[in-house]
Coordinates of C-alpha atoms in Angstrom, one line a residue:
T1 CA 9.9 4.9 12.5
S2 CA 9.2 8.5 11.6
P3 CA 9.8 10.6 8.5
T4 CA 11.8 13.8 8.6
T5 CA 13.2 15.4 5.5
S6 CA 13.4 13.6 2.2
N7 CA 16.6 12.8 0.4
I8 CA 15.4 12.9 -3.1
E9 CA 17.4 10.9 -5.6
T10 CA 17.3 11.3 -9.4
E11 CA 17.2 8.0 -11.1
P12 CA 17.6 7.3 -14.8
D13 CA 15.7 4.1 -15.2
Y14 CA 12.2 5.4 -14.5
F15 CA 9.6 5.1 -17.3
P16 CA 7.9 8.4 -18.2
D17 CA 4.9 9.1 -16.0
E18 CA 1.8 7.4 -17.5
V19 CA -1.5 9.1 -16.9
V20 CA -3.3 6.0 -18.0
S21 CA -2.1 2.5 -17.3
S22 CA -2.8 -0.6 -19.4
K23 CA -1.8 -3.1 -16.8
L24 CA -3.9 -4.8 -14.0
V25 CA -2.8 -7.1 -11.2
G26 CA -4.8 -9.3 -8.9
G27 CA -8.5 -10.1 -9.4
V28 CA -11.4 -12.2 -8.2
G29 CA -10.4 -15.2 -6.1
T30 CA -11.4 -17.6 -3.3
Y31 CA -9.6 -17.8 0.0
T32 CA -9.9 -20.8 2.3
V33 CA -9.9 -20.0 6.0
T34 CA -7.2 -21.6 8.2
S35 CA -6.6 -21.8 11.9
G36 CA -6.2 -18.4 13.6
D37 CA -7.7 -16.4 10.8
T38 CA -9.9 -13.4 11.5
I39 CA -11.7 -11.1 9.1
R40 CA -9.1 -8.4 9.8
L41 CA -6.1 -10.8 9.2
V42 CA -7.5 -12.3 6.0
A43 CA -8.3 -8.8 4.6
A44 CA -4.7 -7.7 5.5
R45 CA -3.2 -10.8 3.8
L46 CA -5.3 -10.3 0.6
G47 CA -4.9 -6.5 0.4
V48 CA -8.6 -5.7 0.7
T49 CA -10.7 -3.8 3.3
R50 CA -12.6 -5.6 6.0
Q51 CA -15.8 -4.0 4.6
H52 CA -15.1 -5.5 1.2
L53 CA -14.8 -9.0 2.6
I54 CA -17.9 -8.5 4.8
K55 CA -20.1 -7.2 2.0
L56 CA -18.9 -9.6 -0.7
N57 CA -19.4 -12.7 1.6
R58 CA -22.4 -11.4 3.6
L59 CA -20.5 -12.0 6.8
D60 CA -21.7 -11.2 10.3
T61 CA -19.0 -9.1 11.9
A62 CA -19.8 -10.6 15.3
S63 CA -19.3 -14.2 14.2
Y64 CA -16.0 -16.0 13.9
L65 CA -14.6 -17.5 10.7
K66 CA -14.7 -21.2 10.4
I67 CA -11.7 -23.4 9.3
G68 CA -12.3 -24.4 5.7
Q69 CA -14.8 -21.6 5.1
K70 CA -14.5 -20.2 1.5
L71 CA -14.3 -16.4 1.1
T72 CA -14.6 -14.6 -2.2
Y73 CA -12.5 -11.5 -2.7
N74 CA -11.5 -9.0 -5.4
N75 CA -8.1 -7.4 -5.1
R76 CA -7.7 -6.2 -8.7
K77 CA -5.5 -3.1 -8.9
I78 CA -4.2 -0.8 -11.6
I79 CA -0.5 -0.6 -11.7
P80 CA 0.1 3.1 -11.1
K81 CA 3.6 3.5 -12.4
R82 CA 6.2 1.3 -14.0
M83 CA 10.0 1.1 -13.5
Q84 CA 12.7 -0.9 -15.3
D85 CA 14.0 -2.2 -12.0
G86 CA 12.8 -1.0 -8.6
I87 CA 10.0 -0.3 -6.1
V88 CA 6.9 1.8 -6.4
V89 CA 4.6 2.4 -3.4
N90 CA 1.3 4.1 -4.0
I91 CA 0.1 5.6 -0.7
P92 CA -3.7 5.6 -1.3
D93 CA -3.8 2.0 -2.4
R94 CA -1.5 0.7 0.3
T95 CA 0.4 -1.4 -2.2
L96 CA 4.0 -2.0 -3.1
Y97 CA 4.9 -2.9 -6.7
F98 CA 8.3 -4.5 -7.4
F99 CA 9.7 -4.4 -10.9
Q100 CA 12.5 -6.5 -12.4
H101 CA 13.7 -6.2 -16.0
G102 CA 10.8 -3.9 -16.9
K103 CA 8.1 -6.3 -15.7
L104 CA 6.1 -6.5 -12.4
S105 CA 7.7 -9.2 -10.3
K106 CA 5.3 -8.9 -7.3
S107 CA 2.8 -6.6 -5.7
M108 CA 2.1 -6.7 -2.0
P109 CA -0.3 -5.0 0.4
V110 CA 1.6 -2.8 2.9
A111 CA 0.8 -0.6 6.0
L112 CA 1.8 3.0 5.8
G113 CA 1.9 6.1 8.0
T114 CA -1.2 6.9 9.9
S115 CA -3.5 9.6 8.5
V116 CA -4.5 10.8 12.0
K117 CA -3.8 14.5 12.4
N118 CA -1.7 15.4 15.4
P119 CA -0.5 19.0 15.9
K120 CA 2.8 17.7 17.4
Y121 CA 3.6 14.7 15.2
V122 CA 3.1 14.0 11.5
W123 CA 3.4 10.3 10.8
Q124 CA 2.3 10.3 7.2
T125 CA 4.6 8.4 4.8
P126 CA 6.3 11.0 2.6
V127 CA 6.4 11.0 -1.2
G128 CA 9.7 11.0 -3.1
K129 CA 12.3 9.0 -4.9
F130 CA 14.7 6.9 -2.9
K131 CA 17.3 4.1 -3.0
I132 CA 17.7 1.1 -0.7
T133 CA 20.8 1.9 1.3
A134 CA 21.0 -1.0 3.8
K135 CA 19.5 -4.4 4.5
Q136 CA 19.4 -6.1 7.9
K137 CA 18.1 -9.5 9.0
D138 CA 17.0 -9.6 12.7
P139 CA 17.3 -5.9 12.9
T140 CA 17.8 -3.8 16.1
W141 CA 15.4 -0.9 16.3
F142 CA 17.0 2.4 17.3
I143 CA 14.0 4.5 18.4
P144 CA 14.0 8.0 16.9
P145 CA 13.5 11.0 19.2
S146 CA 10.0 11.8 17.9
I147 CA 8.7 8.4 18.9
K148 CA 10.5 8.6 22.3
S149 CA 8.7 11.9 22.8
E150 CA 5.4 10.3 21.9
M151 CA 6.1 7.5 24.4
E152 CA 6.8 10.1 27.1
D153 CA 3.6 12.1 26.3
S154 CA 1.5 8.9 26.5
G155 CA 3.0 7.9 29.8
K156 CA 4.9 4.8 28.5
E157 CA 8.3 3.8 29.5
V158 CA 10.8 5.6 27.3
I159 CA 13.3 3.2 25.7
S160 CA 16.0 3.9 23.1
I161 CA 16.7 0.4 21.6
V162 CA 14.7 -2.7 20.9
P163 CA 16.8 -5.8 20.3
P164 CA 15.9 -8.4 17.7
G165 CA 13.1 -10.7 18.7
P166 CA 9.4 -11.1 19.0
M167 CA 9.0 -7.7 20.7
N168 CA 10.7 -5.8 17.9
P169 CA 8.1 -4.0 15.7
L170 CA 10.5 -4.3 12.6
G171 CA 10.0 -8.0 12.6
K172 CA 12.7 -10.3 11.0
Y173 CA 13.7 -8.1 8.1
A174 CA 14.3 -4.4 7.5
M175 CA 15.6 -2.3 4.6
K176 CA 16.7 1.3 5.0
T177 CA 15.8 3.8 2.4
S178 CA 17.5 7.1 1.5
I179 CA 14.4 9.0 2.8
S180 CA 15.4 9.9 6.4
G181 CA 13.6 7.7 8.9
I182 CA 11.8 5.5 6.4
L183 CA 12.3 1.8 6.4
I184 CA 10.6 -1.1 4.5
H185 CA 10.3 -3.8 7.1
S186 CA 8.3 -6.8 8.2
T187 CA 6.1 -6.6 11.2
T188 CA 4.9 -8.3 14.4
K189 CA 1.4 -6.9 13.7
P190 CA 0.4 -8.7 10.5
W191 CA -3.3 -7.6 10.9
S192 CA -2.2 -4.0 10.4
I193 CA -1.2 -4.6 6.8
Y194 CA -3.3 -2.7 4.2
S195 CA -4.0 0.1 6.7
F196 CA -2.6 3.4 7.7
A197 CA -1.0 2.5 11.0
S198 CA 2.7 3.1 11.1
H199 CA 4.9 6.1 12.1
G200 CA 5.7 6.5 8.4
C201 CA 7.5 3.3 7.6
I202 CA 6.4 0.8 5.0
R203 CA 5.3 -2.5 6.7
V204 CA 5.2 -5.7 4.7
Y205 CA 3.4 -8.9 5.6
P206 CA 5.9 -11.2 7.2
A207 CA 5.5 -14.1 4.7
D208 CA 5.8 -11.6 1.7
M209 CA 9.0 -10.1 3.2
V210 CA 11.0 -13.3 3.1
D211 CA 11.5 -13.5 -0.7
F212 CA 11.3 -9.8 -1.2
F213 CA 14.2 -9.2 1.1
K214 CA 16.3 -11.7 -0.8
E215 CA 15.5 -10.2 -4.2
V216 CA 16.1 -6.5 -3.4
K217 CA 19.7 -5.3 -3.7
I218 CA 21.5 -2.4 -2.2
N219 CA 21.0 0.7 -4.4
T220 CA 17.7 -0.6 -5.8
P221 CA 15.7 2.6 -6.7
G222 CA 12.2 3.3 -5.7
E223 CA 9.5 6.0 -5.5
I224 CA 6.6 6.6 -3.1
I225 CA 3.7 8.3 -5.0
Y226 CA 0.2 9.5 -4.2
K227 CA -2.4 8.5 -6.7
P228 CA -5.9 8.1 -5.2
V229 CA -7.5 7.8 -8.7
K230 CA -6.2 5.4 -11.3
L231 CA -7.5 4.7 -14.8
A232 CA -6.6 1.8 -17.1
I233 CA -7.4 1.1 -20.7
T234 CA -6.5 -2.5 -21.5
E235 CA -5.2 -3.9 -24.8
T236 CA -8.7 -5.1 -25.6
G237 CA -10.1 -1.6 -25.0
R238 CA -11.8 -2.2 -21.6
I239 CA -11.8 0.8 -19.3
F240 CA -11.1 0.2 -15.6
L241 CA -11.3 2.8 -12.8
E242 CA -9.9 2.5 -9.3
V243 CA -10.8 5.1 -6.6
H244 CA -9.5 5.5 -3.1
N245 CA -10.1 8.0 -0.4
D246 CA -7.8 11.1 -0.3
V247 CA -6.5 9.7 3.0
Y248 CA -3.9 12.3 3.6
R249 CA -6.4 15.1 2.7
K250 CA -4.2 16.6 0.0
G251 CA -7.2 18.2 -1.6
T252 CA -7.9 15.8 -4.4
N253 CA -11.5 15.7 -5.4
V254 CA -11.6 12.1 -6.7
V255 CA -14.7 12.5 -8.8
D256 CA -13.3 15.5 -10.6
E257 CA -10.0 13.8 -11.0
A258 CA -11.6 10.7 -12.5
K259 CA -13.7 12.8 -14.9
R260 CA -10.6 14.8 -15.9
M261 CA -8.6 11.6 -16.7
I262 CA -11.5 10.2 -18.8
L263 CA -12.0 13.5 -20.7
N264 CA -8.3 13.7 -21.4
Q265 CA -8.3 10.3 -23.0
N266 CA -11.4 11.1 -25.2
I267 CA -13.3 8.0 -24.0
S268 CA -16.3 9.7 -22.4
D269 CA -18.7 8.0 -24.9
R270 CA -17.3 4.6 -24.0
V271 CA -17.9 5.0 -20.2
D272 CA -20.9 3.6 -18.3
W273 CA -21.5 6.7 -16.2
K274 CA -23.8 4.8 -13.8
K275 CA -20.9 2.5 -13.0
F276 CA -18.6 5.5 -12.8
G277 CA -20.9 7.0 -10.1
T278 CA -20.9 3.8 -8.1
V279 CA -17.1 3.4 -8.2
T280 CA -16.4 7.0 -7.3
R281 CA -19.0 7.0 -4.5
Q282 CA -18.0 3.7 -2.8
K283 CA -14.2 4.2 -3.1
F284 CA -13.6 0.5 -2.5
G285 CA -10.1 0.7 -3.9
V286 CA -10.8 -2.1 -6.4
A287 CA -10.2 -1.6 -10.2
E288 CA -13.7 -1.9 -11.7
D289 CA -14.7 -2.3 -15.3
I290 CA -16.7 0.9 -16.2
T291 CA -16.9 0.2 -20.0
M292 CA -20.2 0.9 -21.6

């Protein structure tokens, strides 16, 4: 669905904004290919880019994956912001972080609003605080006017309602947020996860959505943020840097932002600047150790 104006909620149980995190999630792992897997689907499931899987495993993009094939991946992320209880979505890293009792309960790759510029439509996912206002299993999709207009412009049949079922893009579970037009929902296009492909809504991998839907309660708070650069200093003093593209072209120079964060923490002398250059140039979206 599509964003319009944000209904911003003030919520008392947010932790203060942390410029530097100390927490990492994910890491290096091995995935075993099963029936029906493609590079795109596996990348979506793991929350990494296709290019990451291809490069790390020296894959031929023209060849098919084989059942039983082992794929190495690294989906290490820096937790961008913490909450006591609630949901944080960081747009550049296409990840949803769910907190319970002050601790990260789960993190999941998601699909977000497309970054493609269109003079008539803006499908970018908006930033802002929200609450979960409704939950629905087997939802009906009431198509908003903006998407109906897009259907008409592209010569498609204009419809107003999509009933529950395999043709419903919301999948089996949907949660409404207090930001107008923005849902958190499962999807019939699992390969689209970890991309910018929606009309603004937050798509969750179907298998991830099952437990998440059960655990999230009405009035659960949340926030959508935009942090293309994240820095972490772990409890053992290791320095991690995670850099993404400024996908919505908000004007962030990621190299300058990363340098600024490092200078503000007075850790310049502990940084391997060659590694820094590689991370900021590649923008793979993986938290990399840049400690000297």
